[in-house]
């Protein structure tokens, strides 16, 4: 059945290429690219892919491959809208740069100059944190993504809870990817411009560039045509999921766009703020965004896939690395069901973007590096990026399976909960993470955390349960209850969050209050 599924995907891809291939590439270095795109779609079992390539100010390629829905008939084209996830961060940095040019913001302004009520966990860091810090992943905070991911908190509420995060490292000491700091940067842009981040981005970047199919909210997609459907892997297959509402991630990852629109974004980036005589930001702002602020360690995968890369850093909204004697400015993005990758090679006047509607995939990364290698020839010896990155994905999958096996082995069989099931039911609260409720229904414990985390608990061992989420794409997590000295449940810990303390029972109506 798996082989049949692969064959069906390949036939579907080939059928869609027949229409896409009618427009020949403007550069011989893109010859055979359609066949390459078909191969990567087949390898990763992704429903669709869209790619744009810009060179020396010209758009050489804007093309879609596959379909917007697995098993569907609507082809992906250059106008198909995808979530671009964290590649949004470069838009936020550029928006801040426009305000820097206008003197309404400074890269080294302290955040509290624009957001007086903003607080970090450490008062000294609160006083010292700058706009540059927000955009450079060096705040010292852990990710804390559970505050926005599928939560009911709006952007202001997410930023307001930063003060409760326990620092992961000391301030400015090392790289630590941090979405909430970019959400905060969006709030700074609003304070400095008197317009929401969404409105400022639209009026100062999207509209001037003619990016008419680009927006900052999933609500904009309701009723729209030619929108890619997100997909995830479940039970060995690729299945569609609804578009999640990630509007609260804002300046860190809320932009949705098409490769036709993003080719204009590539052009203005390579033009260092200028496209077709229109200047959006200055050359000095462009240089600042591409200047290293935070050293990014070279991980094992990078060393295996990029043995010629010596240095990697983060500027503002962009990752920076050397590659075969050239600076590569790039960023990836991943949200439920979608994945994106954008890269610039400024010295070559080259830009490429790849979008797909399957997030468990390095497909866009393979496409980007394939294009870069093609344009660095004859200096660069091309490699099989598709095979190389798929092997890395397999290595990661096997490691995940080993971790799961080890967790199963560590499970202690034959144990029972310390208390009757009803003793675990109740309301649990965290100042950081909010409320979590455990109910006992027909002999089964059920957990509700926010509007999207609804699950059923099955005993794991001792006072730990495994919660299986109704949204199957979320998988499962462990929930551990802690008992106090009096033998009653005092708190619980849910994977990926902090500790929730048991809330006191409400007094009976008319009874004494304490």
Short mmCIF file of C-alpha atoms in Angstrom, two decimals:
data_model
loop_
_atom_site.label_atom_id
_atom_site.label_comp_id
_atom_site.label_asym_id
_atom_site.label_seq_id
_atom_site.Cartn_x
_atom_site.Cartn_y
_atom_site.Cartn_z
CA UNK A 1 0.00 0.00 0.00
CA UNK A 2 2.86 2.39 0.80
CA UNK A 3 4.43 1.75 -2.64
CA UNK A 4 1.07 2.38 -4.31
CA UNK A 5 0.74 5.64 -2.37
CA UNK A 6 4.22 6.74 -3.52
CA UNK A 7 3.40 5.91 -7.13
CA UNK A 8 0.13 7.83 -6.95
CA UNK A 9 1.92 10.88 -5.59
CA UNK A 10 4.50 10.73 -8.36
CA UNK A 11 1.86 10.41 -11.08
CA UNK A 12 -0.05 13.34 -9.57
CA UNK A 13 3.12 15.41 -9.46
CA UNK A 14 3.98 14.59 -13.07
CA UNK A 15 0.46 15.50 -14.15
CA UNK A 16 0.69 18.88 -12.43
CA UNK A 17 4.13 19.53 -13.95
CA UNK A 18 2.71 19.12 -17.45
CA UNK A 19 0.93 22.44 -17.04
CA UNK A 20 3.66 24.07 -14.99
CA UNK A 21 6.42 23.22 -17.43
CA UNK A 22 4.96 25.22 -20.30
CA UNK A 23 6.85 28.26 -19.02
CA UNK A 24 10.54 27.59 -19.67
CA UNK A 25 13.15 28.81 -17.19
CA UNK A 26 14.87 32.08 -18.06
CA UNK A 27 18.23 30.68 -17.02
CA UNK A 28 19.87 27.46 -18.17
CA UNK A 29 20.97 26.74 -14.62
CA UNK A 30 17.33 25.97 -13.82
CA UNK A 31 17.10 23.42 -16.62
CA UNK A 32 15.55 20.20 -15.35
CA UNK A 33 14.24 21.89 -12.22
CA UNK A 34 10.72 20.51 -12.76
CA UNK A 35 12.07 16.97 -12.60
CA UNK A 36 13.95 17.82 -9.42
CA UNK A 37 10.77 19.25 -7.88
CA UNK A 38 8.91 16.06 -8.78
CA UNK A 39 11.60 13.98 -7.11
CA UNK A 40 11.51 15.95 -3.84
CA UNK A 41 7.72 15.85 -3.69
CA UNK A 42 7.84 12.09 -4.13
CA UNK A 43 10.62 11.61 -1.57
CA UNK A 44 8.88 13.59 1.15
CA UNK A 45 5.31 12.57 0.17
CA UNK A 46 4.30 16.23 0.28
CA UNK A 47 1.08 17.30 -1.47
CA UNK A 48 2.37 20.61 -2.87
CA UNK A 49 5.33 22.89 -3.38
CA UNK A 50 5.81 26.45 -4.64
CA UNK A 51 9.16 28.00 -5.58
CA UNK A 52 10.43 31.41 -6.69
CA UNK A 53 13.96 32.30 -7.81
CA UNK A 54 15.29 35.84 -8.29
CA UNK A 55 18.65 36.72 -9.84
CA UNK A 56 20.13 40.18 -10.42
CA UNK A 57 16.74 41.84 -10.00
CA UNK A 58 14.91 39.51 -12.40
CA UNK A 59 12.38 36.84 -11.51
CA UNK A 60 13.67 33.67 -13.14
CA UNK A 61 11.12 31.26 -11.75
CA UNK A 62 7.71 31.38 -10.05
CA UNK A 63 6.11 27.99 -10.14
CA UNK A 64 3.88 25.56 -8.28
CA UNK A 65 4.03 21.78 -8.18
CA UNK A 66 1.62 19.17 -6.85
CA UNK A 67 -1.74 20.06 -5.34
CA UNK A 68 -3.20 22.21 -2.58
CA UNK A 69 -4.81 19.13 -1.00
CA UNK A 70 -3.51 15.56 -0.88
CA UNK A 71 -5.55 13.57 -3.37
CA UNK A 72 -7.17 16.76 -4.66
CA UNK A 73 -7.18 18.24 -8.14
CA UNK A 74 -6.44 21.94 -7.58
CA UNK A 75 -2.82 22.50 -8.60
CA UNK A 76 -0.43 24.66 -6.61
CA UNK A 77 0.67 27.70 -8.62
CA UNK A 78 2.68 30.85 -7.97
CA UNK A 79 -0.35 32.54 -6.35
CA UNK A 80 -1.21 29.74 -3.90
CA UNK A 81 -1.13 31.03 -0.31
CA UNK A 82 0.86 29.19 2.36
CA UNK A 83 1.80 30.03 5.94
CA UNK A 84 5.39 31.31 5.91
CA UNK A 85 5.74 30.91 9.70
CA UNK A 86 9.03 32.17 11.17
CA UNK A 87 10.24 33.68 7.92
CA UNK A 88 7.87 36.43 9.14
CA UNK A 89 10.68 37.54 11.46
CA UNK A 90 12.57 39.22 8.62
CA UNK A 91 9.46 41.31 7.84
CA UNK A 92 9.37 42.43 11.48
CA UNK A 93 13.04 43.40 11.43
CA UNK A 94 12.48 45.38 8.22
CA UNK A 95 9.45 47.14 9.74
CA UNK A 96 11.58 48.13 12.72
CA UNK A 97 14.27 49.32 10.31
CA UNK A 98 11.82 51.64 8.57
CA UNK A 99 11.08 53.25 11.95
CA UNK A 100 14.83 53.50 12.62
CA UNK A 101 15.25 55.39 9.33
CA UNK A 102 12.50 57.76 10.40
CA UNK A 103 14.03 58.37 13.83
CA UNK A 104 11.05 56.94 15.67
CA UNK A 105 12.97 53.91 16.90
CA UNK A 106 16.59 52.99 17.56
CA UNK A 107 18.12 49.52 17.35
CA UNK A 108 19.63 50.08 20.78
CA UNK A 109 16.59 51.76 22.35
CA UNK A 110 15.63 50.07 25.57
CA UNK A 111 12.32 48.23 25.21
CA UNK A 112 10.88 49.98 28.28
CA UNK A 113 11.30 53.34 26.50
CA UNK A 114 8.47 52.21 24.20
CA UNK A 115 6.68 49.71 26.47
CA UNK A 116 6.95 51.19 30.00
CA UNK A 117 5.06 48.31 31.60
CA UNK A 118 7.19 45.57 30.06
CA UNK A 119 9.00 43.28 32.51
CA UNK A 120 11.59 40.53 32.21
CA UNK A 121 12.17 38.04 35.08
CA UNK A 122 15.25 40.02 36.18
CA UNK A 123 14.78 43.77 36.88
CA UNK A 124 18.29 44.52 35.57
CA UNK A 125 17.51 42.78 32.26
CA UNK A 126 14.22 44.70 32.11
CA UNK A 127 16.22 47.94 32.23
CA UNK A 128 18.83 46.80 29.69
CA UNK A 129 16.88 44.82 27.07
CA UNK A 130 16.99 46.58 23.68
CA UNK A 131 15.21 46.32 20.35
CA UNK A 132 18.36 44.69 18.96
CA UNK A 133 18.14 42.05 21.70
CA UNK A 134 14.51 41.32 20.81
CA UNK A 135 15.49 40.63 17.20
CA UNK A 136 18.68 38.64 17.91
CA UNK A 137 17.67 35.62 20.07
CA UNK A 138 19.90 36.51 23.02
CA UNK A 139 17.38 37.30 25.77
CA UNK A 140 18.38 34.35 27.96
CA UNK A 141 14.77 33.15 28.13
CA UNK A 142 13.49 29.66 27.33
CA UNK A 143 11.13 29.39 24.38
CA UNK A 144 7.90 29.39 26.40
CA UNK A 145 5.97 28.65 23.21
CA UNK A 146 3.08 27.09 25.14
CA UNK A 147 1.99 30.65 26.00
CA UNK A 148 0.94 31.32 22.41
CA UNK A 149 0.77 27.92 20.70
CA UNK A 150 -2.93 27.00 20.37
CA UNK A 151 -3.68 29.11 23.44
CA UNK A 152 -6.43 31.66 24.10
CA UNK A 153 -3.95 34.41 25.06
CA UNK A 154 -3.65 37.43 22.78
CA UNK A 155 -0.28 39.02 21.94
CA UNK A 156 -0.41 41.54 24.78
CA UNK A 157 -1.20 38.82 27.31
CA UNK A 158 1.61 36.60 26.00
CA UNK A 159 4.11 39.46 26.33
CA UNK A 160 2.77 40.32 29.78
CA UNK A 161 3.66 36.84 31.09
CA UNK A 162 7.31 37.02 30.04
CA UNK A 163 8.17 38.22 33.56
CA UNK A 164 7.15 34.80 34.90
CA UNK A 165 9.46 32.72 32.67
CA UNK A 166 12.44 31.17 34.41
CA UNK A 167 15.60 32.23 32.48
CA UNK A 168 17.41 29.43 30.63
CA UNK A 169 20.75 31.25 30.40
CA UNK A 170 22.23 34.57 31.45
CA UNK A 171 21.33 37.62 29.40
CA UNK A 172 23.22 37.97 26.08
CA UNK A 173 25.45 35.00 26.94
CA UNK A 174 24.36 32.68 24.16
CA UNK A 175 21.91 32.01 21.33
CA UNK A 176 18.42 30.87 22.36
CA UNK A 177 15.61 30.90 19.79
CA UNK A 178 12.74 32.93 21.22
CA UNK A 179 9.43 33.64 19.46
CA UNK A 180 7.96 35.75 22.28
CA UNK A 181 10.72 38.35 21.95
CA UNK A 182 9.64 38.85 18.32
CA UNK A 183 6.00 39.15 19.43
CA UNK A 184 7.29 41.83 21.80
CA UNK A 185 9.09 43.53 18.89
CA UNK A 186 5.71 43.76 17.17
CA UNK A 187 4.32 45.51 20.23
CA UNK A 188 7.28 47.93 20.15
CA UNK A 189 6.56 48.69 16.49
CA UNK A 190 2.95 49.44 17.41
CA UNK A 191 4.02 51.77 20.23
CA UNK A 192 6.54 53.60 18.03
CA UNK A 193 4.23 53.97 15.02
CA UNK A 194 0.80 54.28 16.66
CA UNK A 195 -0.37 51.52 14.32
CA UNK A 196 -0.68 47.81 14.95
CA UNK A 197 2.16 45.63 13.69
CA UNK A 198 -0.28 44.20 11.13
CA UNK A 199 -1.36 47.62 9.84
CA UNK A 200 2.18 48.98 9.75
CA UNK A 201 3.49 45.95 7.87
CA UNK A 202 0.62 46.16 5.38
CA UNK A 203 0.88 49.88 4.67
CA UNK A 204 4.67 50.24 4.68
CA UNK A 205 5.84 46.97 3.09
CA UNK A 206 3.12 44.78 1.61
CA UNK A 207 1.09 47.42 -0.24
CA UNK A 208 4.08 49.36 -1.65
CA UNK A 209 5.52 46.09 -3.00
CA UNK A 210 2.17 45.01 -4.47
CA UNK A 211 2.02 41.91 -2.26
CA UNK A 212 -1.76 41.69 -2.56
CA UNK A 213 -2.08 38.04 -1.54
CA UNK A 214 -0.05 38.45 1.64
CA UNK A 215 -1.65 38.98 5.04
CA UNK A 216 -1.12 38.55 8.77
CA UNK A 217 -4.24 36.68 9.87
CA UNK A 218 -5.81 33.30 9.17
CA UNK A 219 -9.20 35.06 9.23
CA UNK A 220 -8.18 36.73 5.96
CA UNK A 221 -8.15 33.29 4.32
CA UNK A 222 -11.78 32.48 5.04
CA UNK A 223 -13.57 32.31 1.71
CA UNK A 224 -10.36 32.90 -0.25
CA UNK A 225 -9.51 30.78 -3.25
CA UNK A 226 -6.21 29.09 -4.05
CA UNK A 227 -5.11 28.48 -0.46
CA UNK A 228 -2.96 25.47 0.40
CA UNK A 229 -4.36 23.03 2.96
CA UNK A 230 -1.97 22.15 5.82
CA UNK A 231 -0.98 18.48 6.20
CA UNK A 232 0.67 16.36 8.90
CA UNK A 233 1.87 12.78 9.14
CA UNK A 234 -0.43 10.45 11.08
CA UNK A 235 -0.39 6.65 11.24
CA UNK A 236 2.14 6.45 8.43
CA UNK A 237 0.16 8.66 6.05
CA UNK A 238 -0.19 12.33 5.11
CA UNK A 239 -3.52 13.80 6.19
CA UNK A 240 -5.03 17.31 5.96
CA UNK A 241 -5.75 19.42 9.03
CA UNK A 242 -7.66 22.70 9.42
CA UNK A 243 -5.72 25.96 9.34
CA UNK A 244 -4.84 26.64 13.00
CA UNK A 245 -5.40 30.14 14.35
CA UNK A 246 -1.90 31.43 15.08
CA UNK A 247 -2.70 35.15 14.88
CA UNK A 248 -1.37 35.61 18.43
CA UNK A 249 2.18 34.70 17.31
CA UNK A 250 2.06 37.97 15.37
CA UNK A 251 5.44 39.44 14.48
CA UNK A 252 7.15 36.10 15.11
CA UNK A 253 5.29 34.04 12.53
CA UNK A 254 1.79 35.12 11.45
CA UNK A 255 2.39 36.08 7.78
CA UNK A 256 0.75 34.06 4.99
CA UNK A 257 1.88 34.58 1.40
CA UNK A 258 2.52 33.21 -2.10
CA UNK A 259 5.80 32.81 -3.98
CA UNK A 260 4.66 35.44 -6.50
CA UNK A 261 4.43 37.97 -3.70
CA UNK A 262 7.60 36.72 -2.03
CA UNK A 263 9.64 37.15 -5.21
CA UNK A 264 9.07 40.89 -4.68
CA UNK A 265 10.23 40.48 -1.09
CA UNK A 266 13.40 38.79 -2.38
CA UNK A 267 13.98 41.65 -4.80
CA UNK A 268 13.68 44.38 -2.18
CA UNK A 269 15.92 42.44 0.19
CA UNK A 270 18.61 41.98 -2.47
CA UNK A 271 18.16 45.64 -3.39
CA UNK A 272 18.96 46.51 0.23
CA UNK A 273 15.61 48.15 0.74
CA UNK A 274 15.00 49.34 -2.84
CA UNK A 275 12.96 47.77 -5.65
CA UNK A 276 12.13 49.36 -9.02
CA UNK A 277 13.17 52.79 -7.77
CA UNK A 278 11.04 52.54 -4.63
CA UNK A 279 13.03 52.69 -1.37
CA UNK A 280 11.42 51.17 1.71
CA UNK A 281 14.46 51.20 3.99
CA UNK A 282 18.04 52.41 3.76
CA UNK A 283 21.22 50.59 2.85
CA UNK A 284 22.44 51.09 6.43
CA UNK A 285 19.34 49.33 7.80
CA UNK A 286 19.94 46.42 5.41
CA UNK A 287 23.53 46.14 6.61
CA UNK A 288 22.41 46.13 10.25
CA UNK A 289 19.92 43.31 9.65
CA UNK A 290 22.67 41.22 8.02
CA UNK A 291 25.31 41.96 10.69
CA UNK A 292 25.98 39.13 13.20
CA UNK A 293 24.71 39.84 16.71
CA UNK A 294 24.57 36.35 18.21
CA UNK A 295 26.84 33.39 17.53
CA UNK A 296 24.84 30.28 16.57
CA UNK A 297 26.66 27.03 17.40
CA UNK A 298 27.26 24.63 14.51
CA UNK A 299 25.27 21.54 15.40
CA UNK A 300 26.01 18.02 14.27
CA UNK A 301 23.53 18.17 11.39
CA UNK A 302 25.05 21.41 10.10
CA UNK A 303 28.54 19.90 10.28
CA UNK A 304 27.37 16.85 8.32
CA UNK A 305 25.39 18.73 5.66
CA UNK A 306 27.61 21.86 5.39
CA UNK A 307 31.20 20.75 6.02
CA UNK A 308 32.49 23.91 4.31
CA UNK A 309 30.59 26.21 6.69
CA UNK A 310 32.84 27.67 9.39
CA UNK A 311 30.65 30.29 11.07
CA UNK A 312 26.96 30.76 11.76
CA UNK A 313 25.25 33.68 13.46
CA UNK A 314 21.94 35.50 13.84
CA UNK A 315 21.55 39.07 12.67
CA UNK A 316 18.12 40.63 13.07
CA UNK A 317 15.40 38.43 11.63
CA UNK A 318 17.95 36.39 9.62
CA UNK A 319 20.39 33.53 10.08
CA UNK A 320 23.81 34.22 8.57
CA UNK A 321 26.43 31.70 7.49
CA UNK A 322 29.39 31.33 5.16
CA UNK A 323 28.94 28.81 2.36
CA UNK A 324 31.68 28.14 -0.18
CA UNK A 325 33.07 31.62 0.11
CA UNK A 326 29.74 33.41 0.07
CA UNK A 327 27.47 34.92 2.71
CA UNK A 328 24.08 33.17 2.85
CA UNK A 329 21.26 35.09 4.56
CA UNK A 330 18.39 32.74 5.28
CA UNK A 331 15.49 31.74 7.53
CA UNK A 332 13.18 28.79 7.81
CA UNK A 333 9.70 28.51 9.24
CA UNK A 334 7.38 25.74 10.40
CA UNK A 335 3.84 25.75 11.74
CA UNK A 336 1.27 22.97 11.90
CA UNK A 337 0.99 21.60 8.36
CA UNK A 338 3.26 24.15 6.64
CA UNK A 339 6.97 24.72 6.11
CA UNK A 340 8.92 27.54 4.41
CA UNK A 341 12.51 28.48 3.66
CA UNK A 342 13.88 31.75 2.28
CA UNK A 343 17.51 32.40 1.35
CA UNK A 344 19.58 35.22 -0.15
CA UNK A 345 23.11 35.14 -1.54
CA UNK A 346 23.70 38.91 -1.79
CA UNK A 347 27.07 38.72 -3.56
CA UNK A 348 25.43 36.67 -6.32
CA UNK A 349 22.24 38.75 -6.47
CA UNK A 350 20.41 35.48 -5.83
CA UNK A 351 17.25 34.84 -3.83
CA UNK A 352 15.07 31.74 -3.49
CA UNK A 353 11.94 30.83 -1.55
CA UNK A 354 10.29 27.42 -1.22
CA UNK A 355 6.93 26.71 0.46
CA UNK A 356 5.19 23.40 1.12
CA UNK A 357 2.01 22.25 2.85
CA UNK A 358 3.61 19.51 4.98
CA UNK A 359 5.62 20.63 7.99
CA UNK A 360 7.32 17.32 8.91
CA UNK A 361 9.67 17.81 5.99
CA UNK A 362 12.99 19.37 5.05
CA UNK A 363 11.73 19.65 1.49
CA UNK A 364 11.98 23.48 1.23
CA UNK A 365 15.51 23.37 2.66
CA UNK A 366 16.56 20.85 0.00
CA UNK A 367 15.07 23.06 -2.73
CA UNK A 368 16.83 26.19 -1.49
CA UNK A 369 20.29 24.61 -1.31
CA UNK A 370 19.79 22.89 -4.68
CA UNK A 371 19.14 26.28 -6.29
CA UNK A 372 22.08 27.91 -4.51
CA UNK A 373 24.44 25.18 -5.69
CA UNK A 374 23.19 25.53 -9.27
CA UNK A 375 24.06 29.23 -9.27
CA UNK A 376 27.42 28.81 -7.58
CA UNK A 377 28.66 26.51 -10.32
CA UNK A 378 31.30 26.01 -11.60
CA UNK A 379 32.86 26.96 -8.26
CA UNK A 380 30.50 24.66 -6.36
CA UNK A 381 30.32 20.94 -6.74
CA UNK A 382 26.61 20.16 -6.40
CA UNK A 383 25.43 17.53 -3.97
CA UNK A 384 22.21 15.56 -3.69
CA UNK A 385 20.48 17.77 -1.14
CA UNK A 386 17.26 15.80 -1.39
CA UNK A 387 18.94 12.52 -0.40
CA UNK A 388 21.22 14.18 2.13
CA UNK A 389 18.45 15.94 4.04
CA UNK A 390 16.10 12.98 3.82
CA UNK A 391 18.81 10.88 5.46
CA UNK A 392 19.02 13.49 8.23
CA UNK A 393 15.25 13.30 8.68
CA UNK A 394 15.45 9.51 8.92
CA UNK A 395 18.21 9.83 11.51
CA UNK A 396 16.00 12.19 13.53
CA UNK A 397 13.00 9.86 13.21
CA UNK A 398 15.03 6.90 14.43
CA UNK A 399 16.31 8.94 17.37
CA UNK A 400 12.73 9.85 18.26
CA UNK A 401 11.74 6.19 18.11
CA UNK A 402 14.65 5.30 20.40
CA UNK A 403 13.53 7.94 22.90
CA UNK A 404 10.01 6.53 22.80
CA UNK A 405 11.34 3.01 23.32
CA UNK A 406 13.46 4.19 26.24
CA UNK A 407 10.45 5.90 27.78
CA UNK A 408 8.45 2.69 27.46
CA UNK A 409 11.29 0.72 29.05
CA UNK A 410 11.45 3.18 31.94
CA UNK A 411 7.76 2.66 32.67
CA UNK A 412 7.26 0.73 35.89
CA UNK A 413 4.59 -1.91 35.43
CA UNK A 414 2.28 -3.21 38.10
CA UNK A 415 1.88 0.09 39.95
CA UNK A 416 -1.36 1.80 40.95
CA UNK A 417 -2.32 5.43 41.63
CA UNK A 418 -1.82 6.51 45.24
CA UNK A 419 -5.38 7.81 45.53
CA UNK A 420 -8.87 7.13 44.15
CA UNK A 421 -9.39 8.72 40.71
CA UNK A 422 -11.75 11.40 42.03
CA UNK A 423 -8.93 12.73 44.22
CA UNK A 424 -7.02 13.86 41.10
CA UNK A 425 -9.95 15.79 39.61
CA UNK A 426 -10.02 19.53 40.13
CA UNK A 427 -8.83 22.92 38.95
CA UNK A 428 -5.07 23.56 38.70
CA UNK A 429 -3.57 27.02 38.25
CA UNK A 430 -0.32 28.59 37.12
CA UNK A 431 0.36 32.33 37.03
CA UNK A 432 2.44 31.70 33.89
CA UNK A 433 0.48 29.04 32.04
CA UNK A 434 -3.09 29.70 33.16
CA UNK A 435 -5.73 27.21 34.25
CA UNK A 436 -5.91 23.47 33.66
CA UNK A 437 -8.86 21.31 34.65
CA UNK A 438 -9.03 17.58 35.33
CA UNK A 439 -12.48 15.98 35.41
CA UNK A 440 -13.64 12.44 36.16
CA UNK A 441 -16.22 11.28 33.64
CA UNK A 442 -17.60 7.72 33.67
CA UNK A 443 -14.53 6.38 35.41
CA UNK A 444 -12.03 8.14 33.13
CA UNK A 445 -9.93 11.21 33.89
CA UNK A 446 -10.07 13.92 31.24
CA UNK A 447 -7.87 17.00 30.97
CA UNK A 448 -8.64 20.40 29.44
CA UNK A 449 -5.93 23.03 29.00
CA UNK A 450 -6.98 26.07 27.01
CA UNK A 451 -9.33 25.80 24.04
CA UNK A 452 -7.36 23.21 22.07
CA UNK A 453 -5.69 20.79 24.49
CA UNK A 454 -8.45 18.33 25.36
CA UNK A 455 -7.40 14.79 26.20
CA UNK A 456 -8.03 11.50 27.97
CA UNK A 457 -5.72 10.23 30.73
CA UNK A 458 -4.53 6.62 30.95
CA UNK A 459 -2.49 5.48 33.94
CA UNK A 460 1.23 5.23 33.15
CA UNK A 461 2.83 4.42 36.51
CA UNK A 462 2.63 5.61 40.12
CA UNK A 463 0.94 9.06 39.97
CA UNK A 464 1.82 9.71 36.32
CA UNK A 465 -0.68 9.44 33.46
CA UNK A 466 -0.33 9.62 29.71
CA UNK A 467 -2.71 12.11 28.12
CA UNK A 468 -3.76 11.42 24.53
CA UNK A 469 -5.05 14.57 22.86
CA UNK A 470 -8.28 14.64 20.87
CA UNK A 471 -6.40 16.58 18.21
CA UNK A 472 -4.41 13.59 17.03
CA UNK A 473 -1.72 15.73 15.44
CA UNK A 474 -0.69 16.79 18.98
CA UNK A 475 0.17 13.21 19.92
CA UNK A 476 0.45 12.48 23.65
CA UNK A 477 2.22 13.79 26.77
CA UNK A 478 2.85 12.74 30.34
CA UNK A 479 1.05 14.31 33.30
CA UNK A 480 2.54 13.82 36.77
CA UNK A 481 0.66 14.59 39.98
CA UNK A 482 2.56 15.51 43.17
CA UNK A 483 1.19 14.80 46.62
CA UNK A 484 1.73 17.03 49.61
CA UNK A 485 2.75 15.98 53.12
CA UNK A 486 -0.92 15.46 54.03
CA UNK A 487 -1.32 12.89 51.25
CA UNK A 488 -3.57 15.01 49.03
CA UNK A 489 -2.82 16.16 45.49
CA UNK A 490 -0.87 19.41 45.65
CA UNK A 491 0.12 20.08 42.02
CA UNK A 492 0.66 18.60 38.59
CA UNK A 493 3.25 18.94 35.84
CA UNK A 494 2.37 18.73 32.13
CA UNK A 495 5.11 18.20 29.56
CA UNK A 496 6.24 21.47 28.00
CA UNK A 497 4.72 23.75 30.64
CA UNK A 498 5.47 24.76 34.21
CA UNK A 499 3.89 23.38 37.41
CA UNK A 500 0.17 23.88 38.07
CA UNK A 501 -0.90 24.12 41.73
CA UNK A 502 -4.20 22.69 42.92
CA UNK A 503 -6.77 25.44 43.45
CA UNK A 504 -8.68 25.40 46.74
CA UNK A 505 -12.15 23.93 46.48
CA UNK A 506 -14.91 26.51 46.24
CA UNK A 507 -17.02 26.72 49.42
CA UNK A 508 -20.53 25.31 49.17
CA UNK A 509 -23.24 27.96 48.53
CA UNK A 510 -24.20 29.56 51.82
CA UNK A 511 -21.33 27.88 53.65
CA UNK A 512 -18.54 29.61 55.55
CA UNK A 513 -15.85 31.37 53.58
CA UNK A 514 -12.22 31.32 54.66
#
